[in-house]
Amino acid sequence: MTRLNAKLQIIRQKLQQADVPLQVRLVSYLRMSCRVADERGGRYSQIMTALHTHNINWWKTCCITPDGRVESNDSAVNMLLAPIAALHAANQPSRVLQKV
């Protein structure tokens, strides 16, 4: 596992912490993912501004899938989250079934 994959795995694990409020988990997920994707940190503020401009309660439209992805029932929110979803999808270990 590369260092990048390890960081993203930790981010996905933190997203699954059910004892933390959803809004806090989602904002933390975005902040940490953007930090990994863009060391300057500019992407986080751009995404958060766009999300809040679209819908101040954007996070209420989101859910976390069992495999650790963030999905929204609002297509505009999904579009804004797409760069982060792509980052995680590209760096998730592939699961290959092996015959025994």
PDB file of C-alpha atoms in Angstrom:
ATOM      1  CA  MET A   1       0.000   0.000   0.000  1.00  0.00           C
ATOM      2  CA  THR A   2       1.412   3.355  -0.985  1.00  0.00           C
ATOM      3  CA  ARG A   3       1.564   6.282   1.391  1.00  0.00           C
ATOM      4  CA  LEU A   4      -1.241   8.001  -0.543  1.00  0.00           C
ATOM      5  CA  ASN A   5      -3.450   4.913  -0.326  1.00  0.00           C
ATOM      6  CA  ALA A   6      -2.754   4.658   3.407  1.00  0.00           C
ATOM      7  CA  LYS A   7      -3.788   8.291   3.961  1.00  0.00           C
ATOM      8  CA  LEU A   8      -6.980   7.837   1.955  1.00  0.00           C
ATOM      9  CA  GLN A   9      -7.792   4.620   3.831  1.00  0.00           C
ATOM     10  CA  ILE A  10      -7.525   6.490   7.146  1.00  0.00           C
ATOM     11  CA  ILE A  11      -9.813   9.213   5.778  1.00  0.00           C
ATOM     12  CA  ARG A  12     -12.396   6.600   4.730  1.00  0.00           C
ATOM     13  CA  GLN A  13     -12.189   4.923   8.151  1.00  0.00           C
ATOM     14  CA  LYS A  14     -12.844   8.226   9.924  1.00  0.00           C
ATOM     15  CA  LEU A  15     -15.867   8.743   7.670  1.00  0.00           C
ATOM     16  CA  GLN A  16     -17.379   5.527   9.072  1.00  0.00           C
ATOM     17  CA  GLN A  17     -17.260   6.667  12.743  1.00  0.00           C
ATOM     18  CA  ALA A  18     -20.963   6.558  13.586  1.00  0.00           C
ATOM     19  CA  ASP A  19     -20.430   8.235  16.972  1.00  0.00           C
ATOM     20  CA  VAL A  20     -19.418  11.479  15.219  1.00  0.00           C
ATOM     21  CA  PRO A  21     -22.218  13.673  13.761  1.00  0.00           C
ATOM     22  CA  LEU A  22     -22.657  13.310   9.984  1.00  0.00           C
ATOM     23  CA  GLN A  23     -21.941  16.983   9.263  1.00  0.00           C
ATOM     24  CA  VAL A  24     -18.635  16.812  11.144  1.00  0.00           C
ATOM     25  CA  ARG A  25     -17.628  13.579   9.367  1.00  0.00           C
ATOM     26  CA  LEU A  26     -18.438  14.976   5.921  1.00  0.00           C
ATOM     27  CA  VAL A  27     -16.637  18.282   6.442  1.00  0.00           C
ATOM     28  CA  SER A  28     -13.630  16.468   7.893  1.00  0.00           C
ATOM     29  CA  TYR A  29     -13.661  13.997   4.974  1.00  0.00           C
ATOM     30  CA  LEU A  30     -13.657  16.850   2.460  1.00  0.00           C
ATOM     31  CA  ARG A  31     -10.956  18.810   4.278  1.00  0.00           C
ATOM     32  CA  MET A  32      -8.610  15.848   4.633  1.00  0.00           C
ATOM     33  CA  SER A  33      -9.264  14.596   1.082  1.00  0.00           C
ATOM     34  CA  CYS A  34      -8.610  18.032  -0.387  1.00  0.00           C
ATOM     35  CA  ARG A  35      -5.438  18.284   1.660  1.00  0.00           C
ATOM     36  CA  VAL A  36      -4.217  15.015   0.143  1.00  0.00           C
ATOM     37  CA  ALA A  37      -5.244  16.068  -3.381  1.00  0.00           C
ATOM     38  CA  ASP A  38      -3.938  19.609  -3.178  1.00  0.00           C
ATOM     39  CA  GLU A  39      -1.240  20.378  -0.642  1.00  0.00           C
ATOM     40  CA  ARG A  40      -1.975  24.105  -0.966  1.00  0.00           C
ATOM     41  CA  GLY A  41      -5.433  23.540   0.493  1.00  0.00           C
ATOM     42  CA  GLY A  42      -7.220  25.846  -1.962  1.00  0.00           C
ATOM     43  CA  ARG A  43      -9.514  23.160  -3.299  1.00  0.00           C
ATOM     44  CA  TYR A  44     -11.224  22.679   0.084  1.00  0.00           C
ATOM     45  CA  SER A  45     -12.367  26.291   0.333  1.00  0.00           C
ATOM     46  CA  GLN A  46     -13.538  26.251  -3.293  1.00  0.00           C
ATOM     47  CA  ILE A  47     -15.598  23.083  -2.816  1.00  0.00           C
ATOM     48  CA  MET A  48     -17.062  24.245   0.505  1.00  0.00           C
ATOM     49  CA  THR A  49     -17.975  27.649  -0.945  1.00  0.00           C
ATOM     50  CA  ALA A  50     -19.672  26.014  -3.921  1.00  0.00           C
ATOM     51  CA  LEU A  51     -21.547  23.546  -1.699  1.00  0.00           C
ATOM     52  CA  HIS A  52     -22.778  26.273   0.660  1.00  0.00           C
ATOM     53  CA  THR A  53     -23.706  28.558  -2.235  1.00  0.00           C
ATOM     54  CA  HIS A  54     -25.764  25.764  -3.758  1.00  0.00           C
ATOM     55  CA  ASN A  55     -27.412  24.660  -0.491  1.00  0.00           C
ATOM     56  CA  ILE A  56     -26.384  25.701   3.007  1.00  0.00           C
ATOM     57  CA  ASN A  57     -27.600  22.307   4.252  1.00  0.00           C
ATOM     58  CA  TRP A  58     -25.886  20.307   1.497  1.00  0.00           C
ATOM     59  CA  TRP A  59     -24.641  17.759   4.008  1.00  0.00           C
ATOM     60  CA  LYS A  60     -28.219  16.757   4.885  1.00  0.00           C
ATOM     61  CA  THR A  61     -28.599  15.411   1.344  1.00  0.00           C
ATOM     62  CA  CYS A  62     -25.634  13.056   1.794  1.00  0.00           C
ATOM     63  CA  CYS A  63     -25.215   9.536   3.035  1.00  0.00           C
ATOM     64  CA  ILE A  64     -22.202   7.308   3.482  1.00  0.00           C
ATOM     65  CA  THR A  65     -22.299   3.998   1.656  1.00  0.00           C
ATOM     66  CA  PRO A  66     -21.102   0.784   3.330  1.00  0.00           C
ATOM     67  CA  ASP A  67     -17.930   0.897   1.208  1.00  0.00           C
ATOM     68  CA  GLY A  68     -17.103   4.414   2.415  1.00  0.00           C
ATOM     69  CA  ARG A  69     -18.298   6.580  -0.465  1.00  0.00           C
ATOM     70  CA  VAL A  70     -20.250   9.802   0.011  1.00  0.00           C
ATOM     71  CA  GLU A  71     -23.393  10.070  -2.092  1.00  0.00           C
ATOM     72  CA  SER A  72     -26.077  12.731  -2.277  1.00  0.00           C
ATOM     73  CA  ASN A  73     -29.645  12.645  -3.518  1.00  0.00           C
ATOM     74  CA  ASP A  74     -28.882  16.088  -5.013  1.00  0.00           C
ATOM     75  CA  SER A  75     -27.151  15.765  -8.388  1.00  0.00           C
ATOM     76  CA  ALA A  76     -25.471  19.185  -8.039  1.00  0.00           C
ATOM     77  CA  VAL A  77     -23.898  18.129  -4.724  1.00  0.00           C
ATOM     78  CA  ASN A  78     -22.696  14.891  -6.339  1.00  0.00           C
ATOM     79  CA  MET A  79     -21.144  16.932  -9.146  1.00  0.00           C
ATOM     80  CA  LEU A  80     -19.337  19.188  -6.664  1.00  0.00           C
ATOM     81  CA  LEU A  81     -18.084  16.158  -4.715  1.00  0.00           C
ATOM     82  CA  ALA A  82     -16.999  14.329  -7.899  1.00  0.00           C
ATOM     83  CA  PRO A  83     -13.284  15.300  -7.710  1.00  0.00           C
ATOM     84  CA  ILE A  84     -13.058  13.877  -4.190  1.00  0.00           C
ATOM     85  CA  ALA A  85     -14.986  10.741  -5.152  1.00  0.00           C
ATOM     86  CA  ALA A  86     -12.631  10.251  -8.114  1.00  0.00           C
ATOM     87  CA  LEU A  87      -9.579  10.658  -5.871  1.00  0.00           C
ATOM     88  CA  HIS A  88     -10.790   7.922  -3.543  1.00  0.00           C
ATOM     89  CA  ALA A  89     -11.955   5.631  -6.361  1.00  0.00           C
ATOM     90  CA  ALA A  90      -8.615   5.864  -8.155  1.00  0.00           C
ATOM     91  CA  ASN A  91      -6.669   5.035  -5.010  1.00  0.00           C
ATOM     92  CA  GLN A  92      -8.819   2.304  -3.525  1.00  0.00           C
ATOM     93  CA  PRO A  93      -7.261  -1.155  -3.594  1.00  0.00           C
ATOM     94  CA  SER A  94      -8.931  -3.343  -6.180  1.00  0.00           C
ATOM     95  CA  ARG A  95     -10.698  -6.400  -4.904  1.00  0.00           C
ATOM     96  CA  VAL A  96      -9.995  -9.400  -7.070  1.00  0.00           C
ATOM     97  CA  LEU A  97     -11.730 -12.664  -6.308  1.00  0.00           C
ATOM     98  CA  GLN A  98      -9.487 -15.676  -6.424  1.00  0.00           C
ATOM     99  CA  LYS A  99     -10.565 -19.257  -6.992  1.00  0.00           C
ATOM    100  CA  VAL A 100      -9.468 -21.651  -4.305  1.00  0.00           C
TER     101      VAL A 100
END
